[in-house]
PDB file of C-alpha atoms in Angstrom:
ATOM      1  CA  UNK A1048      93.774 192.001 152.654  1.00 50.00           C
ATOM      2  CA  UNK A1049      96.719 190.946 150.758  1.00 51.00           C
ATOM      3  CA  UNK A1050      96.795 190.097 147.022  1.00 60.00           C
ATOM      4  CA  UNK A1051      98.760 186.995 145.612  1.00 62.00           C
ATOM      5  CA  UNK A1052     101.731 187.892 143.419  1.00 65.00           C
ATOM      6  CA  UNK A1053     100.842 186.801 139.957  1.00 64.00           C
ATOM      7  CA  UNK A1054     103.872 185.105 138.108  1.00 79.00           C
ATOM      8  CA  UNK A1055     102.363 183.862 134.948  1.00 80.00           C
ATOM      9  CA  UNK A1056     103.901 182.861 131.611  1.00 87.00           C
ATOM     10  CA  UNK A1057     101.432 182.139 128.536  1.00 88.00           C
ATOM     11  CA  UNK A1058     102.702 180.682 125.226  1.00 90.00           C
ATOM     12  CA  UNK A1059     100.777 180.302 122.226  1.00 91.00           C
ATOM     13  CA  UNK A1060     102.139 178.352 119.308  1.00 93.00           C
ATOM     14  CA  UNK A1061     100.387 177.935 115.866  1.00 92.00           C
ATOM     15  CA  UNK A1062     101.620 175.837 112.982  1.00 90.00           C
ATOM     16  CA  UNK A1063      99.291 174.569 110.243  1.00 86.00           C
ATOM     17  CA  UNK A1064      96.212 174.278 112.296  1.00 87.00           C
ATOM     18  CA  UNK A1065      97.883 172.771 115.415  1.00 93.00           C
ATOM     19  CA  UNK A1066      97.624 174.920 118.212  1.00 93.00           C
ATOM     20  CA  UNK A1067      99.620 174.554 121.596  1.00 93.00           C
ATOM     21  CA  UNK A1068      98.769 176.669 124.452  1.00 91.00           C
ATOM     22  CA  UNK A1069     100.853 176.486 127.591  1.00 89.00           C
ATOM     23  CA  UNK A1070     100.540 178.477 130.943  1.00 85.00           C
ATOM     24  CA  UNK A1071     103.025 178.221 133.510  1.00 84.00           C
ATOM     25  CA  UNK A1072     102.311 179.465 136.964  1.00 79.00           C
ATOM     26  CA  UNK A1073     104.255 179.340 139.818  1.00 76.00           C
ATOM     27  CA  UNK A1074     101.482 179.507 142.317  1.00 71.00           C
ATOM     28  CA  UNK A1075      98.935 177.199 140.979  1.00 70.00           C
ATOM     29  CA  UNK A1076      98.572 174.051 138.361  1.00 68.00           C
ATOM     30  CA  UNK A1077     100.140 174.685 135.054  1.00 76.00           C
ATOM     31  CA  UNK A1078      98.456 173.991 131.695  1.00 80.00           C
ATOM     32  CA  UNK A1079      99.734 172.342 128.434  1.00 83.00           C
ATOM     33  CA  UNK A1080      96.849 171.857 125.857  1.00 86.00           C
ATOM     34  CA  UNK A1081      97.318 170.833 122.257  1.00 91.00           C
ATOM     35  CA  UNK A1082      94.392 171.252 119.719  1.00 91.00           C
ATOM     36  CA  UNK A1083      94.647 169.737 116.045  1.00 92.00           C
ATOM     37  CA  UNK A1084      92.746 171.218 113.158  1.00 88.00           C
ATOM     38  CA  UNK A1085      91.870 174.373 114.529  1.00 87.00           C
ATOM     39  CA  UNK A1086      90.823 176.999 112.011  1.00 87.00           C
ATOM     40  CA  UNK A1087      92.476 180.430 111.604  1.00 83.00           C
ATOM     41  CA  UNK A1088      90.924 183.162 113.668  1.00 83.00           C
ATOM     42  CA  UNK A1089      89.107 185.714 111.235  1.00 85.00           C
ATOM     43  CA  UNK A1090      89.188 189.342 111.993  1.00 83.00           C
ATOM     44  CA  UNK A1091      88.875 192.426 110.043  1.00 84.00           C
ATOM     45  CA  UNK A1092      92.313 194.179 110.594  1.00 79.00           C
ATOM     46  CA  UNK A1093      94.002 195.046 107.518  1.00 81.00           C
ATOM     47  CA  UNK A1094      97.426 196.501 107.832  1.00 87.00           C
ATOM     48  CA  UNK A1095      97.841 199.774 106.280  1.00 88.00           C
ATOM     49  CA  UNK A1096     100.792 200.785 104.236  1.00 93.00           C
ATOM     50  CA  UNK A1097     102.771 203.868 105.764  1.00 94.00           C
ATOM     51  CA  UNK A1098     101.850 205.679 102.402  1.00 95.00           C
ATOM     52  CA  UNK A1099      97.915 205.002 102.889  1.00 94.00           C
ATOM     53  CA  UNK A1100      98.316 205.972 106.505  1.00 93.00           C
ATOM     54  CA  UNK A1101      99.767 209.197 105.735  1.00 94.00           C
ATOM     55  CA  UNK A1102      97.199 209.950 103.281  1.00 94.00           C
ATOM     56  CA  UNK A1103      94.551 209.190 105.541  1.00 94.00           C
ATOM     57  CA  UNK A1104      95.948 211.278 108.327  1.00 95.00           C
ATOM     58  CA  UNK A1105      95.708 214.310 106.486  1.00 95.00           C
ATOM     59  CA  UNK A1106      92.115 213.421 105.333  1.00 95.00           C
ATOM     60  CA  UNK A1107      90.843 212.730 108.834  1.00 94.00           C
ATOM     61  CA  UNK A1108      92.840 215.578 110.301  1.00 95.00           C
ATOM     62  CA  UNK A1109      91.096 217.898 108.118  1.00 95.00           C
ATOM     63  CA  UNK A1110      87.699 216.383 108.754  1.00 95.00           C
ATOM     64  CA  UNK A1111      88.342 216.826 112.647  1.00 94.00           C
ATOM     65  CA  UNK A1112      89.629 220.341 112.228  1.00 96.00           C
ATOM     66  CA  UNK A1113      93.103 219.395 113.613  1.00 95.00           C
ATOM     67  CA  UNK A1114      96.676 219.496 112.530  1.00 96.00           C
ATOM     68  CA  UNK A1115      97.870 216.167 110.975  1.00 95.00           C
ATOM     69  CA  UNK A1116     100.475 215.691 113.885  1.00 96.00           C
ATOM     70  CA  UNK A1117      97.837 216.522 116.700  1.00 96.00           C
ATOM     71  CA  UNK A1118      95.354 214.097 115.087  1.00 96.00           C
ATOM     72  CA  UNK A1119      97.759 211.292 114.697  1.00 96.00           C
ATOM     73  CA  UNK A1120      99.334 211.670 118.343  1.00 96.00           C
ATOM     74  CA  UNK A1121      95.725 211.359 119.598  1.00 96.00           C
ATOM     75  CA  UNK A1122      94.868 208.370 117.447  1.00 95.00           C
ATOM     76  CA  UNK A1123      97.939 206.523 118.634  1.00 96.00           C
ATOM     77  CA  UNK A1124      96.936 207.270 121.970  1.00 97.00           C
ATOM     78  CA  UNK A1125      93.558 205.773 121.367  1.00 96.00           C
ATOM     79  CA  UNK A1126      94.811 202.711 119.617  1.00 95.00           C
ATOM     80  CA  UNK A1127      97.271 202.049 122.570  1.00 97.00           C
ATOM     81  CA  UNK A1128      94.079 202.178 124.942  1.00 98.00           C
ATOM     82  CA  UNK A1129      92.446 199.548 122.451  1.00 95.00           C
ATOM     83  CA  UNK A1130      95.687 197.435 123.028  1.00 95.00           C
ATOM     84  CA  UNK A1131      95.458 197.725 126.642  1.00 97.00           C
ATOM     85  CA  UNK A1132      91.729 196.592 126.501  1.00 97.00           C
ATOM     86  CA  UNK A1133      92.695 193.697 124.532  1.00 94.00           C
ATOM     87  CA  UNK A1134      95.509 192.714 127.063  1.00 94.00           C
ATOM     88  CA  UNK A1135      93.057 192.949 129.871  1.00 96.00           C
ATOM     89  CA  UNK A1136      90.853 190.550 128.212  1.00 96.00           C
ATOM     90  CA  UNK A1137      93.669 188.138 127.665  1.00 92.00           C
ATOM     91  CA  UNK A1138      94.427 188.323 131.472  1.00 90.00           C
ATOM     92  CA  UNK A1139      90.823 187.670 132.298  1.00 93.00           C
ATOM     93  CA  UNK A1140      90.818 184.601 129.757  1.00 92.00           C
ATOM     94  CA  UNK A1141      94.084 183.386 131.407  1.00 88.00           C
ATOM     95  CA  UNK A1142      92.212 183.353 134.904  1.00 87.00           C
ATOM     96  CA  UNK A1143      89.388 181.428 133.282  1.00 91.00           C
ATOM     97  CA  UNK A1144      91.925 178.965 132.145  1.00 88.00           C
ATOM     98  CA  UNK A1145      93.572 178.400 135.259  1.00 85.00           C
ATOM     99  CA  UNK A1146      90.056 177.682 136.838  1.00 88.00           C
ATOM    100  CA  UNK A1147      89.164 175.363 134.138  1.00 90.00           C
ATOM    101  CA  UNK A1148      92.687 173.658 134.300  1.00 86.00           C
ATOM    102  CA  UNK A1149      92.105 173.119 138.125  1.00 86.00           C
ATOM    103  CA  UNK A1150      88.857 171.466 137.392  1.00 91.00           C
ATOM    104  CA  UNK A1151      90.294 169.196 134.829  1.00 89.00           C
ATOM    105  CA  UNK A1152      93.087 168.015 137.212  1.00 86.00           C
ATOM    106  CA  UNK A1153      90.899 167.642 140.361  1.00 91.00           C
ATOM    107  CA  UNK A1154      88.143 165.739 138.263  1.00 94.00           C
ATOM    108  CA  UNK A1155      90.835 163.276 136.855  1.00 92.00           C
ATOM    109  CA  UNK A1156      92.091 162.741 140.540  1.00 93.00           C
ATOM    110  CA  UNK A1157      88.503 161.927 141.649  1.00 97.00           C
ATOM    111  CA  UNK A1158      88.163 159.750 138.523  1.00 96.00           C
ATOM    112  CA  UNK A1159      91.081 157.907 139.161  1.00 95.00           C
ATOM    113  CA  UNK A1160      90.075 157.106 142.968  1.00 96.00           C
ATOM    114  CA  UNK A1161      86.698 155.959 141.663  1.00 94.00           C
ATOM    115  CA  UNK A1162      88.557 153.105 139.732  1.00 85.00           C
TER     116      UNK A1162
END
């Protein structure tokens, strides 16, 4: 069983509530979708300063009975795994978007033929 080589490029542009999503796919239908008045996504992900991160590393390392360097290295590895998980979710969302785009294009063809 052979798998299709995936050649995808996804671009998401945001500017004052206008979101433009583009998906270029060499093997399937491409997508260009514009949404106006889209609210900003709200997530809790404050960015820590270097000083705060360093201070928290010493505290957390002592709680876990590890050296600060060891704790920070393990924490970096864990965060990279979280990033990989998010990337995988994005890839799954792109596949869903491809399927939905195929539906819209095909449904428009059927609608045009009905007229």
